[in-house]
Coordinates of C-alpha atoms in Angstrom, one line a residue:
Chain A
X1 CA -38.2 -103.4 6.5
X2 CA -38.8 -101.7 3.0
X3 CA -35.7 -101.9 0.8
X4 CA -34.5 -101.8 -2.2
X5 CA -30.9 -102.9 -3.9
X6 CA -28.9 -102.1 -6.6
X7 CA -26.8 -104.3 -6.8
X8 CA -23.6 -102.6 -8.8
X9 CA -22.9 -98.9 -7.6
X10 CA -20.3 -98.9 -11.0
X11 CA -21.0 -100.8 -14.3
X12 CA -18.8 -100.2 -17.3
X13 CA -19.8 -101.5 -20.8
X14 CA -18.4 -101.1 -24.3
X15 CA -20.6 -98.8 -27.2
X16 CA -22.8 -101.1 -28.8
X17 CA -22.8 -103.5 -26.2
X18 CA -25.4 -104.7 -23.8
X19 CA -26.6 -102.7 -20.7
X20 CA -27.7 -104.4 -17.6
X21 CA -28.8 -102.7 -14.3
X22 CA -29.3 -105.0 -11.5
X23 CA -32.4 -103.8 -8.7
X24 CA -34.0 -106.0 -6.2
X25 CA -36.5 -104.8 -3.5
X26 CA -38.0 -106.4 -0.6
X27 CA -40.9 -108.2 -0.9
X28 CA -44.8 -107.1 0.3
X29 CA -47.9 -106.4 -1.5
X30 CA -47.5 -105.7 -5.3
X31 CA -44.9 -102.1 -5.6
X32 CA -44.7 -99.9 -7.8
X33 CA -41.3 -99.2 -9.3
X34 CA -39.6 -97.1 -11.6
X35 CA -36.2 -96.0 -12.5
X36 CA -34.8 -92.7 -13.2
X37 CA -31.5 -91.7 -15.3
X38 CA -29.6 -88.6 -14.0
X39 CA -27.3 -87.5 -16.2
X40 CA -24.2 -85.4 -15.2
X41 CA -25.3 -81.8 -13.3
X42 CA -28.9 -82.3 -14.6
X43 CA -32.2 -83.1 -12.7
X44 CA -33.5 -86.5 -12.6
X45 CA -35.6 -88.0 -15.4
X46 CA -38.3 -90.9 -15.2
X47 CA -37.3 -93.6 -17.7
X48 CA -39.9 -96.3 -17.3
X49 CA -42.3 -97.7 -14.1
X50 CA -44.5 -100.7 -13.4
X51 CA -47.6 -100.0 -11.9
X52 CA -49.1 -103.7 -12.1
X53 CA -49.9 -104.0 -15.6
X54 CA -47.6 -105.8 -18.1
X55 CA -44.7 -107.3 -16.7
X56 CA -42.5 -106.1 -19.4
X57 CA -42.3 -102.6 -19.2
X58 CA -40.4 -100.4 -22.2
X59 CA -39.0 -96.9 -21.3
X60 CA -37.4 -94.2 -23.6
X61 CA -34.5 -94.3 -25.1
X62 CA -34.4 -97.9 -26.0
X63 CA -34.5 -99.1 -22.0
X64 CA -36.8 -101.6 -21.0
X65 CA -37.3 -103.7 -17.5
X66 CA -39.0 -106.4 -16.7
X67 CA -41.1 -107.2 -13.4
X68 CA -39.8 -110.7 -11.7
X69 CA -42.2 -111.2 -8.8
X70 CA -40.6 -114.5 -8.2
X71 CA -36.9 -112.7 -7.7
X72 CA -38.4 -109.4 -6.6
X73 CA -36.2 -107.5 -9.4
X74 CA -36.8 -105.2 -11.9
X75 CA -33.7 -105.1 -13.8
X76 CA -33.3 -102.5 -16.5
X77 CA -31.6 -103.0 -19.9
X78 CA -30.7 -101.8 -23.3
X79 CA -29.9 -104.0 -26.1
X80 CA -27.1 -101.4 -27.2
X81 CA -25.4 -99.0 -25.5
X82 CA -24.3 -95.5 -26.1
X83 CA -21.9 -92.9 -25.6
X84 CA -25.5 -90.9 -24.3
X85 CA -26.1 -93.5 -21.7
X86 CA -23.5 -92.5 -19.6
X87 CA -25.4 -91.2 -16.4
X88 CA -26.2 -92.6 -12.8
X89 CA -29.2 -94.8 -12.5
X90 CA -31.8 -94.8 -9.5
X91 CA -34.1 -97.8 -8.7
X92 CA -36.9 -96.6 -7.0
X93 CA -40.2 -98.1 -5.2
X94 CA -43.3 -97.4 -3.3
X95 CA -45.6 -99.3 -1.2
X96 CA -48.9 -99.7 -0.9
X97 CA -48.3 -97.1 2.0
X98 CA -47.0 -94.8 -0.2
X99 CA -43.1 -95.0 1.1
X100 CA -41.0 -94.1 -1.8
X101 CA -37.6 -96.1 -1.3
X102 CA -34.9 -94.4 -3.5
X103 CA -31.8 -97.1 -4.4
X104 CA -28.0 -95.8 -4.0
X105 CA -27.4 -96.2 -7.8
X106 CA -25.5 -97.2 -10.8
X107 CA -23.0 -95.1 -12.1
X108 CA -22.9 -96.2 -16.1
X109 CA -19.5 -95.8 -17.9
X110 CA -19.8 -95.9 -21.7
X111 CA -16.1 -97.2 -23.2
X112 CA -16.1 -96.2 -26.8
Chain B
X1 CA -45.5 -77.5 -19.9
X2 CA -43.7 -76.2 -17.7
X3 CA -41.6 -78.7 -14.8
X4 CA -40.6 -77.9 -11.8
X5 CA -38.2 -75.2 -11.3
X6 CA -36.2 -74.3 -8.1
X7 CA -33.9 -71.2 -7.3
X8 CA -31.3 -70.4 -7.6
X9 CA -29.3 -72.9 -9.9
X10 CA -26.5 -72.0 -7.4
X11 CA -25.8 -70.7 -4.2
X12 CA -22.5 -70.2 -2.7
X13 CA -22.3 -68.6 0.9
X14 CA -20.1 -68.5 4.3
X15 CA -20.1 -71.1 7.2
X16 CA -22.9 -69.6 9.2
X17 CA -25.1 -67.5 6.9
X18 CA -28.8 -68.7 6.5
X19 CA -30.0 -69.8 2.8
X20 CA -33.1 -70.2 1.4
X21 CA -33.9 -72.4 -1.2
X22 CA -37.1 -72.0 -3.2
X23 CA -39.1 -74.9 -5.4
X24 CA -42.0 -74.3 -8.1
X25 CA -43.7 -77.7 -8.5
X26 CA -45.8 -78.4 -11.6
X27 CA -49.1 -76.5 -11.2
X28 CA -52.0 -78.9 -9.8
X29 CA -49.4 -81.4 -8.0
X30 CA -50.8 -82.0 -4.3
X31 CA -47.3 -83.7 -3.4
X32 CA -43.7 -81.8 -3.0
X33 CA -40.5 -83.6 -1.8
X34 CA -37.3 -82.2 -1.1
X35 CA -33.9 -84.4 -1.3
X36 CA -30.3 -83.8 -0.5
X37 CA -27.7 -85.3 -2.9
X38 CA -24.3 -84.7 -1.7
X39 CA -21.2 -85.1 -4.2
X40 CA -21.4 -89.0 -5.6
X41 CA -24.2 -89.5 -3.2
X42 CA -27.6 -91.1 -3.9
X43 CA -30.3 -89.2 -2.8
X44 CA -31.2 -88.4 1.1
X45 CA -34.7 -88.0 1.5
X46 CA -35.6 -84.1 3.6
X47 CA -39.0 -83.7 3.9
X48 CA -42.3 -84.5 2.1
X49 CA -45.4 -82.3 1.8
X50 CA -49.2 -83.3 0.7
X51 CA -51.8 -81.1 0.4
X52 CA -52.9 -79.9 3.7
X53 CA -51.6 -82.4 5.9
X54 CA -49.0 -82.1 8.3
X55 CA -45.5 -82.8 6.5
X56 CA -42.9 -85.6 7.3
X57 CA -40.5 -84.1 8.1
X58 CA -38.6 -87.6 9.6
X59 CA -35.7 -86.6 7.2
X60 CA -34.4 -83.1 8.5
X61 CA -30.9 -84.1 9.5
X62 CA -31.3 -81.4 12.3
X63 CA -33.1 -78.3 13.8
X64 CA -31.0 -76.1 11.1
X65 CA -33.2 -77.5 8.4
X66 CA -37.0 -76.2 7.8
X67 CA -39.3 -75.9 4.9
X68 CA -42.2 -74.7 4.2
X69 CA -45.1 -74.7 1.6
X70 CA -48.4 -72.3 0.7
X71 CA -51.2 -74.5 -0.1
X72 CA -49.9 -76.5 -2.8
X73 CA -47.5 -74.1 -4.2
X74 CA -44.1 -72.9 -3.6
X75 CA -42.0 -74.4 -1.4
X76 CA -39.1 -72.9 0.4
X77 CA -36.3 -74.8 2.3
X78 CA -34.2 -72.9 4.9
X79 CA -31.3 -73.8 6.4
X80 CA -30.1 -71.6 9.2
X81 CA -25.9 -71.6 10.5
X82 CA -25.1 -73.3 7.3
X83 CA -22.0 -75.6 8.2
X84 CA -19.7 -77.3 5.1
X85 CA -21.8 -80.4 5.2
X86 CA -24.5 -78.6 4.1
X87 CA -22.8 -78.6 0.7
X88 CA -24.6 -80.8 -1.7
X89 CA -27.9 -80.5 -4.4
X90 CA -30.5 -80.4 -2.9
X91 CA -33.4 -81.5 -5.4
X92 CA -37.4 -80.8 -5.4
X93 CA -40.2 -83.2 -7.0
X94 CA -43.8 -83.1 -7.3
X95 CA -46.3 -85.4 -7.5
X96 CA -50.0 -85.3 -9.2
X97 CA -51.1 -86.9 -6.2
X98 CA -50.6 -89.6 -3.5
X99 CA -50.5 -93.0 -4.3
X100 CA -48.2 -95.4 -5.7
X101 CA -48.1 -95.5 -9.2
X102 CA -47.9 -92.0 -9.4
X103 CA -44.1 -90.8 -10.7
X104 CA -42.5 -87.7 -9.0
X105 CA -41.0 -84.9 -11.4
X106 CA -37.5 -83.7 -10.5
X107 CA -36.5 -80.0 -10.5
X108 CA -33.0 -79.3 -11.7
X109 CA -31.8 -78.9 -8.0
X110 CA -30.1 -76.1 -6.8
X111 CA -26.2 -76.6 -6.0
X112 CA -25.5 -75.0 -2.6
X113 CA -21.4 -74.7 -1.6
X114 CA -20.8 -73.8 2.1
X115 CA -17.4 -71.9 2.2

């Protein structure tokens, strides 16, 4: 079946530190994946996506991911946090058939 | 330009009233899905519209929940009896079109509290 993982549902990492956000999805033909930041009582915002073309994909506000076929992840990360990055983070994917697979998220706490 | 917008922001009403919740997708966006986010919940997939097919509507958690949409504008979602479970976000996006690499746009959800 069609799935995707994130692997952490809470990550807490210091200002200035290193972010990483841990997705995995099941293997098939090549997906298309994304991730989205929802910060608190606001809508959901795209961040980045990979749509087959380099594997290395960079986002807004300083995120990037990077397409493993091999691990079937898509792990997103920021060099150095910030306060601002406090939000939930969604993994999401769609198939070739056009299912759009939504993961549980990542709650990410900023310590200062 | 605009995004999509939904009304109202928030809704409170009484255990057994019907609501209506209403979603303006980005103009010229063939695709409209609505989600339920309850409190510290990801999100639970409703229903999905697309031009003038025939909508999924595999995520309706019951015969309460319907939704409709005019061509490929407004959407409304109605949900009749309202019970407190019913209390959650419940979130619309559009989409340019079908197809995979295409993102969806999120509305800013309207926050619905079943008393």
């Amino acid at each position: 079946a069609q799935s995707v993982t994130q692997l952490d549902s809470h990550v807490s990492v210091s200002e200035g530190t290193p972010v990483l956000l841990r997705c995995n999805y099941s293997s098939s033909y090549s997906p298309s994946l994304f991730w989205y930041v929802q910060h608190p009582n606001k809508g959901l915002q795209l961040l980045l996506k990979y749509t087959s073309a380099a594997t290395l994909v960079k986002g807004i506000n300083g995120f990037e991911a990077e397409f493993k076929k091999s691990e079937t992840s898509f792990h997103l990360t920021k060099p150095s946090a910030h306060m601002s990055d406090a939000a939930e983070y969604f993994c999401v994917v769609t198939y070739r058939d056009d299912k759009i697979i939504f993961g549980k998220g990542t709650r990410l706490h900023i310590l200062p | 330009g605009a995004g999509v917008s939904q009304s109202p922001s928030n809704k409170v009403t009484e255990k057994g009233k019907d609501v209506e919740l209403r979603c303006d997708p980005i103009s010229g966006h063939t695709a409209l899905y609505w989600y339920r986010q309850r409190l510290g919940q990801g999100l639970e997939f409703l229903i999905y519209f697309q031009g003038n097919s025939a909508p999924d509507k595999s995520g309706l958690p019951s015969d309460r929940f319907s939704a409709e949409r005019t061509g490929e504008s407004v959407s409304t979602l109605t949900i009749q009896r309202t019970q407190q479970e019913d209390s959650a976000v419940y979130l619309c996006a559009s989409r340019k079109q079908e197809g995979q690499t295409y993102e969806q746009y999120f509305g800013p959800g309207t926050r619905l509290t079943v008393t």
